[in-house]
């Protein structure tokens, strides 16, 4: 029944490591997103992606890269993790169209802690 | 740069009272969304406002959009404890999605 799922729910790792967070949606949506929520609860979009277009927030370091094996999955790969990467990462999905974002459905979040 | 400002950022109110949360944004947009987030949880979509003058209501919450004033409001009527959460507005002017900082609402008995 889960609409948007993420794994893992918690991720604790050392600085410098490379890690991935997986996201899957079963809503039939064709656009998926990654958001970062910092300790002050501020939400920032990192990427939006459908099978035609990847839109990258220009403030996102290139250590972060989305990888989509198919339109139901959008994984987030992070290289050379830094302390400042500690946050909760949310995946979301929506219908696409007309260059607009539309109502989004969020996953449960992955709490990343970099030591 | 698109800016989305919510106020207040923190709101403590008593059960049974009414209050309004404001969401101002800096660029033209005819789409605005309201989301709710419970502590440690994900975001849940509350309202999608797609045109000037749009008004939507669900239970004790009512949202409206004035695109000319670049303002949306989320009105809480006769608050109950279950409404305690953080409320986010988000604006989509096209090829971007920007969230406000969130309003942390606490409803006390």
mmCIF file of N, CA, C and O in Angstrom, chain A residues 15-107:
data_model
loop_
_atom_site.group_PDB
_atom_site.id
_atom_site.type_symbol
_atom_site.label_atom_id
_atom_site.label_comp_id
_atom_site.label_asym_id
_atom_site.label_seq_id
_atom_site.Cartn_x
_atom_site.Cartn_y
_atom_site.Cartn_z
ATOM 1 N N UNK A 15 32.519 10.330 7.723
ATOM 2 C CA UNK A 15 32.932 11.303 6.700
ATOM 3 C C UNK A 15 33.772 10.607 5.635
ATOM 4 O O UNK A 15 34.565 9.714 5.941
ATOM 5 N N UNK A 16 33.566 11.017 4.411
ATOM 6 C CA UNK A 16 34.360 10.502 3.308
ATOM 7 C C UNK A 16 33.770 9.288 2.623
ATOM 8 O O UNK A 16 34.194 8.937 1.514
ATOM 9 N N UNK A 17 32.814 8.651 3.281
ATOM 10 C CA UNK A 17 32.182 7.473 2.669
ATOM 11 C C UNK A 17 31.241 7.871 1.540
ATOM 12 O O UNK A 17 30.811 9.026 1.427
ATOM 13 N N UNK A 18 30.908 6.881 0.732
ATOM 14 C CA UNK A 18 29.907 7.031 -0.317
ATOM 15 C C UNK A 18 28.689 6.199 0.084
ATOM 16 O O UNK A 18 28.824 5.049 0.505
ATOM 17 N N UNK A 19 27.506 6.794 -0.066
ATOM 18 C CA UNK A 19 26.287 6.075 0.305
ATOM 19 C C UNK A 19 25.169 6.365 -0.701
ATOM 20 O O UNK A 19 25.191 7.379 -1.400
ATOM 21 N N UNK A 20 24.187 5.474 -0.688
ATOM 22 C CA UNK A 20 23.008 5.662 -1.533
ATOM 23 C C UNK A 20 21.739 5.512 -0.721
ATOM 24 O O UNK A 20 21.688 4.733 0.230
ATOM 25 N N UNK A 21 20.745 6.275 -1.114
ATOM 26 C CA UNK A 21 19.400 6.166 -0.549
ATOM 27 C C UNK A 21 18.473 5.793 -1.703
ATOM 28 O O UNK A 21 18.540 6.391 -2.778
ATOM 29 N N UNK A 22 17.615 4.819 -1.442
ATOM 30 C CA UNK A 22 16.727 4.356 -2.507
ATOM 31 C C UNK A 22 15.321 4.889 -2.308
ATOM 32 O O UNK A 22 14.855 5.062 -1.186
ATOM 33 N N UNK A 23 14.645 5.121 -3.408
ATOM 34 C CA UNK A 23 13.272 5.602 -3.377
ATOM 35 C C UNK A 23 12.462 4.897 -4.454
ATOM 36 O O UNK A 23 12.919 4.771 -5.604
ATOM 37 N N UNK A 24 11.270 4.485 -4.081
ATOM 38 C CA UNK A 24 10.364 3.843 -5.028
ATOM 39 C C UNK A 24 8.962 4.391 -4.833
ATOM 40 O O UNK A 24 8.527 4.622 -3.711
ATOM 41 N N UNK A 25 8.251 4.597 -5.929
ATOM 42 C CA UNK A 25 6.849 5.020 -5.832
ATOM 43 C C UNK A 25 5.984 4.099 -6.686
ATOM 44 O O UNK A 25 6.391 3.685 -7.773
ATOM 45 N N UNK A 26 4.794 3.801 -6.155
ATOM 46 C CA UNK A 26 3.869 2.925 -6.879
ATOM 47 C C UNK A 26 2.595 3.671 -7.277
ATOM 48 O O UNK A 26 1.527 3.073 -7.406
ATOM 49 N N UNK A 27 2.724 4.992 -7.443
ATOM 50 C CA UNK A 27 1.574 5.830 -7.778
ATOM 51 C C UNK A 27 1.403 6.024 -9.277
ATOM 52 O O UNK A 27 0.457 6.689 -9.703
ATOM 53 N N UNK A 28 2.340 5.500 -10.037
ATOM 54 C CA UNK A 28 2.271 5.706 -11.482
ATOM 55 C C UNK A 28 2.701 7.098 -11.907
ATOM 56 O O UNK A 28 2.463 7.507 -13.042
ATOM 57 N N UNK A 29 3.318 7.827 -10.991
ATOM 58 C CA UNK A 29 3.804 9.169 -11.327
ATOM 59 C C UNK A 29 5.028 9.086 -12.225
ATOM 60 O O UNK A 29 5.752 8.085 -12.234
ATOM 61 N N UNK A 30 5.243 10.165 -12.951
ATOM 62 C CA UNK A 30 6.398 10.148 -13.842
ATOM 63 C C UNK A 30 7.446 11.181 -13.484
ATOM 64 O O UNK A 30 8.421 11.354 -14.214
ATOM 65 N N UNK A 31 7.257 11.855 -12.381
ATOM 66 C CA UNK A 31 8.268 12.793 -11.919
ATOM 67 C C UNK A 31 8.578 12.502 -10.459
ATOM 68 O O UNK A 31 7.666 12.310 -9.653
ATOM 69 N N UNK A 32 9.861 12.499 -10.144
ATOM 70 C CA UNK A 32 10.290 12.239 -8.778
ATOM 71 C C UNK A 32 11.276 13.306 -8.340
ATOM 72 O O UNK A 32 11.889 13.985 -9.166
ATOM 73 N N UNK A 33 11.414 13.450 -7.031
ATOM 74 C CA UNK A 33 12.185 14.554 -6.464
ATOM 75 C C UNK A 33 12.985 14.078 -5.263
ATOM 76 O O UNK A 33 12.602 13.110 -4.595
ATOM 77 N N UNK A 34 14.013 14.830 -4.991
ATOM 78 C CA UNK A 34 14.722 14.684 -3.728
ATOM 79 C C UNK A 34 14.777 16.044 -3.051
ATOM 80 O O UNK A 34 15.090 17.065 -3.684
ATOM 81 N N UNK A 35 14.478 15.999 -1.718
ATOM 82 C CA UNK A 35 14.538 17.188 -0.888
ATOM 83 C C UNK A 35 15.483 16.929 0.279
ATOM 84 O O UNK A 35 15.615 15.797 0.751
ATOM 85 N N UNK A 36 16.069 18.008 0.759
ATOM 86 C CA UNK A 36 16.867 17.951 1.978
ATOM 87 C C UNK A 36 16.192 18.819 3.034
ATOM 88 O O UNK A 36 15.838 19.977 2.756
ATOM 89 N N UNK A 37 15.992 18.248 4.223
ATOM 90 C CA UNK A 37 15.444 19.034 5.331
ATOM 91 C C UNK A 37 16.496 19.116 6.426
ATOM 92 O O UNK A 37 16.896 18.093 6.986
ATOM 93 N N UNK A 38 16.924 20.323 6.725
ATOM 94 C CA UNK A 38 17.995 20.482 7.707
ATOM 95 C C UNK A 38 17.437 20.477 9.130
ATOM 96 O O UNK A 38 16.245 20.275 9.346
ATOM 97 N N UNK A 39 18.327 20.707 10.067
ATOM 98 C CA UNK A 39 17.949 20.599 11.485
ATOM 99 C C UNK A 39 16.938 21.657 11.904
ATOM 100 O O UNK A 39 16.243 21.492 12.903
ATOM 101 N N UNK A 40 16.842 22.728 11.132
ATOM 102 C CA UNK A 40 15.844 23.763 11.424
ATOM 103 C C UNK A 40 14.554 23.539 10.667
ATOM 104 O O UNK A 40 13.690 24.417 10.618
ATOM 105 N N UNK A 41 14.432 22.367 10.076
ATOM 106 C CA UNK A 41 13.219 21.970 9.348
ATOM 107 C C UNK A 41 13.056 22.686 8.013
ATOM 108 O O UNK A 41 11.985 22.605 7.409
ATOM 109 N N UNK A 42 14.099 23.382 7.576
ATOM 110 C CA UNK A 42 14.004 24.065 6.299
ATOM 111 C C UNK A 42 14.136 23.064 5.166
ATOM 112 O O UNK A 42 15.083 22.278 5.127
ATOM 113 N N UNK A 43 13.196 23.100 4.222
ATOM 114 C CA UNK A 43 13.153 22.158 3.101
ATOM 115 C C UNK A 43 13.710 22.791 1.846
ATOM 116 O O UNK A 43 13.298 23.890 1.461
ATOM 117 N N UNK A 44 14.600 22.077 1.180
ATOM 118 C CA UNK A 44 15.147 22.586 -0.065
ATOM 119 C C UNK A 44 15.099 21.493 -1.126
ATOM 120 O O UNK A 44 15.507 20.357 -0.866
ATOM 121 N N UNK A 45 14.589 21.856 -2.295
ATOM 122 C CA UNK A 45 14.575 20.871 -3.362
ATOM 123 C C UNK A 45 15.978 20.693 -3.916
ATOM 124 O O UNK A 45 16.724 21.665 -4.101
ATOM 125 N N UNK A 46 16.352 19.442 -4.147
ATOM 126 C CA UNK A 46 17.668 19.143 -4.690
ATOM 127 C C UNK A 46 17.585 18.813 -6.174
ATOM 128 O O UNK A 46 18.366 19.306 -6.981
ATOM 129 N N UNK A 47 16.650 17.935 -6.504
ATOM 130 C CA UNK A 47 16.487 17.509 -7.892
ATOM 131 C C UNK A 47 15.020 17.269 -8.183
ATOM 132 O O UNK A 47 14.260 16.870 -7.317
ATOM 133 N N UNK A 48 14.654 17.488 -9.441
ATOM 134 C CA UNK A 48 13.422 16.926 -9.941
ATOM 135 C C UNK A 48 13.785 16.182 -11.221
ATOM 136 O O UNK A 48 14.666 16.614 -11.972
ATOM 137 N N UNK A 49 13.117 15.066 -11.446
ATOM 138 C CA UNK A 49 13.543 14.199 -12.546
ATOM 139 C C UNK A 49 12.355 13.445 -13.118
ATOM 140 O O UNK A 49 11.570 12.859 -12.388
ATOM 141 N N UNK A 50 12.222 13.488 -14.433
ATOM 142 C CA UNK A 50 11.380 12.517 -15.097
ATOM 143 C C UNK A 50 12.189 11.917 -16.230
ATOM 144 O O UNK A 50 13.377 12.205 -16.374
ATOM 145 N N UNK A 51 11.560 11.062 -16.990
ATOM 146 C CA UNK A 51 12.369 10.329 -17.963
ATOM 147 C C UNK A 51 12.841 11.217 -19.104
ATOM 148 O O UNK A 51 13.555 10.768 -19.990
ATOM 149 N N UNK A 52 12.452 12.462 -19.035
ATOM 150 C CA UNK A 52 12.874 13.372 -20.085
ATOM 151 C C UNK A 52 13.854 14.434 -19.601
ATOM 152 O O UNK A 52 14.646 14.958 -20.373
ATOM 153 N N UNK A 53 13.740 14.782 -18.366
ATOM 154 C CA UNK A 53 14.483 15.956 -17.946
ATOM 155 C C UNK A 53 14.920 15.861 -16.493
ATOM 156 O O UNK A 53 14.151 15.485 -15.626
ATOM 157 N N UNK A 54 16.179 16.227 -16.269
ATOM 158 C CA UNK A 54 16.688 16.337 -14.914
ATOM 159 C C UNK A 54 16.898 17.812 -14.622
ATOM 160 O O UNK A 54 17.586 18.511 -15.366
ATOM 161 N N UNK A 55 16.286 18.273 -13.573
ATOM 162 C CA UNK A 55 16.481 19.648 -13.157
ATOM 163 C C UNK A 55 17.247 19.623 -11.842
ATOM 164 O O UNK A 55 16.808 19.004 -10.881
ATOM 165 N N UNK A 56 18.372 20.262 -11.861
ATOM 166 C CA UNK A 56 19.240 20.244 -10.693
ATOM 167 C C UNK A 56 19.217 21.613 -10.038
ATOM 168 O O UNK A 56 19.397 22.632 -10.695
ATOM 169 N N UNK A 57 19.033 21.629 -8.735
ATOM 170 C CA UNK A 57 19.203 22.866 -8.015
ATOM 171 C C UNK A 57 20.688 23.204 -8.044
ATOM 172 O O UNK A 57 21.527 22.422 -7.617
ATOM 173 N N UNK A 58 20.991 24.363 -8.557
ATOM 174 C CA UNK A 58 22.391 24.711 -8.799
ATOM 175 C C UNK A 58 23.212 24.814 -7.522
ATOM 176 O O UNK A 58 24.439 24.792 -7.578
ATOM 177 N N UNK A 59 22.542 24.882 -6.382
ATOM 178 C CA UNK A 59 23.292 24.966 -5.130
ATOM 179 C C UNK A 59 23.693 23.599 -4.592
ATOM 180 O O UNK A 59 24.409 23.511 -3.609
ATOM 181 N N UNK A 60 23.225 22.540 -5.236
ATOM 182 C CA UNK A 60 23.547 21.195 -4.754
ATOM 183 C C UNK A 60 24.951 20.802 -5.221
ATOM 184 O O UNK A 60 25.251 20.876 -6.409
ATOM 185 N N UNK A 61 25.809 20.383 -4.300
ATOM 186 C CA UNK A 61 27.169 19.968 -4.700
ATOM 187 C C UNK A 61 27.128 18.790 -5.662
ATOM 188 O O UNK A 61 26.223 17.942 -5.590
ATOM 189 N N UNK A 62 28.093 18.712 -6.546
ATOM 190 C CA UNK A 62 28.082 17.611 -7.514
ATOM 191 C C UNK A 62 28.456 16.274 -6.890
ATOM 192 O O UNK A 62 28.518 15.257 -7.592
ATOM 193 N N UNK A 63 28.682 16.246 -5.583
ATOM 194 C CA UNK A 63 28.855 14.971 -4.878
ATOM 195 C C UNK A 63 27.514 14.216 -4.801
ATOM 196 O O UNK A 63 27.494 13.021 -4.522
ATOM 197 N N UNK A 64 26.449 14.952 -5.022
ATOM 198 C CA UNK A 64 25.116 14.354 -5.001
ATOM 199 C C UNK A 64 24.683 14.049 -6.430
ATOM 200 O O UNK A 64 24.750 14.944 -7.295
ATOM 201 N N UNK A 65 24.214 12.845 -6.661
ATOM 202 C CA UNK A 65 23.745 12.525 -8.011
ATOM 203 C C UNK A 65 22.527 11.614 -7.945
ATOM 204 O O UNK A 65 22.519 10.629 -7.200
ATOM 205 N N UNK A 66 21.490 11.949 -8.698
ATOM 206 C CA UNK A 66 20.315 11.077 -8.764
ATOM 207 C C UNK A 66 20.534 10.005 -9.816
ATOM 208 O O UNK A 66 21.152 10.255 -10.851
ATOM 209 N N UNK A 67 20.002 8.831 -9.542
ATOM 210 C CA UNK A 67 20.108 7.736 -10.507
ATOM 211 C C UNK A 67 18.743 7.073 -10.608
ATOM 212 O O UNK A 67 18.178 6.653 -9.603
ATOM 213 N N UNK A 68 18.236 6.978 -11.802
ATOM 214 C CA UNK A 68 16.892 6.449 -12.006
ATOM 215 C C UNK A 68 16.922 5.256 -12.938
ATOM 216 O O UNK A 68 17.004 5.425 -14.156
ATOM 217 N N UNK A 69 16.796 4.037 -12.400
ATOM 218 C CA UNK A 69 16.775 2.856 -13.271
ATOM 219 C C UNK A 69 15.480 2.756 -14.080
ATOM 220 O O UNK A 69 15.469 2.164 -15.155
ATOM 221 N N UNK A 70 14.405 3.304 -13.545
ATOM 222 C CA UNK A 70 13.124 3.341 -14.263
ATOM 223 C C UNK A 70 12.268 4.416 -13.618
ATOM 224 O O UNK A 70 12.665 4.997 -12.596
ATOM 225 N N UNK A 71 11.103 4.679 -14.177
ATOM 226 C CA UNK A 71 10.366 5.846 -13.706
ATOM 227 C C UNK A 71 9.749 5.666 -12.330
ATOM 228 O O UNK A 71 9.240 6.609 -11.754
ATOM 229 N N UNK A 72 9.790 4.450 -11.784
ATOM 230 C CA UNK A 72 9.262 4.235 -10.438
ATOM 231 C C UNK A 72 10.331 4.375 -9.362
ATOM 232 O O UNK A 72 10.021 4.310 -8.168
ATOM 233 N N UNK A 73 11.558 4.555 -9.777
ATOM 234 C CA UNK A 73 12.661 4.608 -8.824
ATOM 235 C C UNK A 73 13.548 5.823 -9.078
ATOM 236 O O UNK A 73 13.846 6.141 -10.231
ATOM 237 N N UNK A 74 13.931 6.470 -7.988
ATOM 238 C CA UNK A 74 14.936 7.524 -8.086
ATOM 239 C C UNK A 74 15.826 7.430 -6.858
ATOM 240 O O UNK A 74 15.398 7.738 -5.750
ATOM 241 N N UNK A 75 17.035 6.962 -7.070
ATOM 242 C CA UNK A 75 17.966 6.798 -5.967
ATOM 243 C C UNK A 75 18.872 8.018 -5.873
ATOM 244 O O UNK A 75 19.120 8.712 -6.867
ATOM 245 N N UNK A 76 19.343 8.268 -4.666
ATOM 246 C CA UNK A 76 20.245 9.398 -4.433
ATOM 247 C C UNK A 76 21.585 8.853 -4.000
ATOM 248 O O UNK A 76 21.677 8.156 -2.979
ATOM 249 N N UNK A 77 22.593 9.143 -4.782
ATOM 250 C CA UNK A 77 23.943 8.700 -4.445
ATOM 251 C C UNK A 77 24.764 9.898 -3.970
ATOM 252 O O UNK A 77 24.722 10.962 -4.600
ATOM 253 N N UNK A 78 25.482 9.698 -2.880
ATOM 254 C CA UNK A 78 26.274 10.777 -2.311
ATOM 255 C C UNK A 78 27.718 10.312 -2.163
ATOM 256 O O UNK A 78 27.988 9.297 -1.508
ATOM 257 N N UNK A 79 28.609 11.041 -2.759
ATOM 258 C CA UNK A 79 30.036 10.730 -2.657
ATOM 259 C C UNK A 79 30.702 11.584 -1.593
ATOM 260 O O UNK A 79 30.288 12.710 -1.313
ATOM 261 N N UNK A 80 31.743 11.036 -1.005
ATOM 262 C CA UNK A 80 32.600 11.801 -0.083
ATOM 263 C C UNK A 80 31.774 12.591 0.926
ATOM 264 O O UNK A 80 31.842 13.820 0.998
ATOM 265 N N UNK A 81 31.016 11.878 1.710
ATOM 266 C CA UNK A 81 30.100 12.517 2.658
ATOM 267 C C UNK A 81 30.816 13.471 3.596
ATOM 268 O O UNK A 81 31.932 13.216 4.060
ATOM 269 N N UNK A 82 30.131 14.577 3.879
ATOM 270 C CA UNK A 82 30.641 15.605 4.774
ATOM 271 C C UNK A 82 29.687 15.784 5.948
ATOM 272 O O UNK A 82 28.510 15.414 5.864
ATOM 273 N N UNK A 83 30.216 16.380 7.020
ATOM 274 C CA UNK A 83 29.389 16.598 8.211
ATOM 275 C C UNK A 83 28.118 17.371 7.872
ATOM 276 O O UNK A 83 27.037 17.074 8.392
ATOM 277 N N UNK A 84 28.243 18.351 6.998
ATOM 278 C CA UNK A 84 27.105 19.193 6.640
ATOM 279 C C UNK A 84 26.028 18.486 5.837
ATOM 280 O O UNK A 84 24.957 19.056 5.602
ATOM 281 N N UNK A 85 26.305 17.267 5.437
ATOM 282 C CA UNK A 85 25.294 16.497 4.705
ATOM 283 C C UNK A 85 24.276 15.874 5.652
ATOM 284 O O UNK A 85 23.249 15.346 5.201
ATOM 285 N N UNK A 86 24.557 15.916 6.937
ATOM 286 C CA UNK A 86 23.625 15.351 7.915
ATOM 287 C C UNK A 86 22.297 16.102 7.834
ATOM 288 O O UNK A 86 22.258 17.333 7.959
ATOM 289 N N UNK A 87 21.240 15.353 7.620
ATOM 290 C CA UNK A 87 19.917 15.949 7.421
ATOM 291 C C UNK A 87 18.930 14.811 7.221
ATOM 292 O O UNK A 87 19.302 13.640 7.222
ATOM 293 N N UNK A 88 17.679 15.188 7.029
ATOM 294 C CA UNK A 88 16.674 14.213 6.605
ATOM 295 C C UNK A 88 16.425 14.433 5.118
ATOM 296 O O UNK A 88 16.187 15.564 4.682
ATOM 297 N N UNK A 89 16.489 13.374 4.360
ATOM 298 C CA UNK A 89 16.295 13.452 2.919
ATOM 299 C C UNK A 89 14.948 12.815 2.576
ATOM 300 O O UNK A 89 14.659 11.684 2.961
ATOM 301 N N UNK A 90 14.139 13.584 1.869
ATOM 302 C CA UNK A 90 12.823 13.119 1.465
ATOM 303 C C UNK A 90 12.774 12.925 -0.037
ATOM 304 O O UNK A 90 13.195 13.794 -0.809
ATOM 305 N N UNK A 91 12.207 11.819 -0.411
ATOM 306 C CA UNK A 91 11.872 11.587 -1.802
ATOM 307 C C UNK A 91 10.394 11.936 -1.987
ATOM 308 O O UNK A 91 9.598 11.807 -1.044
ATOM 309 N N UNK A 92 10.032 12.388 -3.153
ATOM 310 C CA UNK A 92 8.638 12.705 -3.447
ATOM 311 C C UNK A 92 8.354 12.384 -4.906
ATOM 312 O O UNK A 92 9.273 12.229 -5.717
ATOM 313 N N UNK A 93 7.068 12.285 -5.226
ATOM 314 C CA UNK A 93 6.702 12.057 -6.621
ATOM 315 C C UNK A 93 5.439 12.828 -6.954
ATOM 316 O O UNK A 93 4.677 13.223 -6.064
ATOM 317 N N UNK A 94 5.234 13.053 -8.229
ATOM 318 C CA UNK A 94 4.024 13.737 -8.678
ATOM 319 C C UNK A 94 3.792 13.410 -10.148
ATOM 320 O O UNK A 94 4.652 12.838 -10.826
ATOM 321 N N UNK A 95 2.627 13.821 -10.613
ATOM 322 C CA UNK A 95 2.398 13.814 -12.049
ATOM 323 C C UNK A 95 3.202 14.955 -12.647
ATOM 324 O O UNK A 95 3.544 15.914 -11.963
ATOM 325 N N UNK A 96 3.480 14.854 -13.897
ATOM 326 C CA UNK A 96 4.249 15.903 -14.562
ATOM 327 C C UNK A 96 3.372 16.590 -15.593
ATOM 328 O O UNK A 96 2.274 16.151 -15.901
ATOM 329 N N UNK A 97 3.889 17.668 -16.101
ATOM 330 C CA UNK A 97 3.149 18.334 -17.159
ATOM 331 C C UNK A 97 3.305 19.830 -17.127
ATOM 332 O O UNK A 97 3.213 20.437 -16.065
ATOM 333 N N UNK A 98 3.558 20.381 -18.265
ATOM 334 C CA UNK A 98 3.584 21.826 -18.409
ATOM 335 C C UNK A 98 4.669 22.508 -17.636
ATOM 336 O O UNK A 98 4.557 23.701 -17.330
ATOM 337 N N UNK A 99 5.705 21.779 -17.287
ATOM 338 C CA UNK A 99 6.810 22.390 -16.558
ATOM 339 C C UNK A 99 6.461 22.777 -15.141
ATOM 340 O O UNK A 99 7.154 23.554 -14.501
ATOM 341 N N UNK A 100 5.363 22.235 -14.633
ATOM 342 C CA UNK A 100 4.967 22.576 -13.275
ATOM 343 C C UNK A 100 5.213 21.391 -12.360
ATOM 344 O O UNK A 100 5.334 20.260 -12.801
ATOM 345 N N UNK A 101 5.261 21.678 -11.085
ATOM 346 C CA UNK A 101 5.625 20.631 -10.137
ATOM 347 C C UNK A 101 4.437 19.809 -9.663
ATOM 348 O O UNK A 101 4.583 18.668 -9.314
ATOM 349 N N UNK A 102 3.301 20.392 -9.568
ATOM 350 C CA UNK A 102 2.107 19.689 -9.132
ATOM 351 C C UNK A 102 2.185 19.237 -7.686
ATOM 352 O O UNK A 102 3.235 19.326 -7.043
ATOM 353 N N UNK A 103 1.079 18.687 -7.199
ATOM 354 C CA UNK A 103 0.997 18.198 -5.825
ATOM 355 C C UNK A 103 1.941 17.017 -5.675
ATOM 356 O O UNK A 103 1.939 16.098 -6.498
ATOM 357 N N UNK A 104 2.707 17.030 -4.628
ATOM 358 C CA UNK A 104 3.709 15.990 -4.443
ATOM 359 C C UNK A 104 3.365 15.103 -3.269
ATOM 360 O O UNK A 104 2.783 15.545 -2.283
ATOM 361 N N UNK A 105 3.749 13.850 -3.399
ATOM 362 C CA UNK A 105 3.538 12.861 -2.354
ATOM 363 C C UNK A 105 4.911 12.446 -1.843
ATOM 364 O O UNK A 105 5.767 12.023 -2.625
ATOM 365 N N UNK A 106 5.081 12.578 -0.546
ATOM 366 C CA UNK A 106 6.400 12.405 0.050
ATOM 367 C C UNK A 106 6.595 11.021 0.658
ATOM 368 O O UNK A 106 5.668 10.410 1.194
ATOM 369 N N UNK A 107 7.834 10.566 0.590
ATOM 370 C CA UNK A 107 8.224 9.361 1.294
ATOM 371 C C UNK A 107 8.441 9.649 2.765
ATOM 372 O O UNK A 107 8.358 10.798 3.201
#
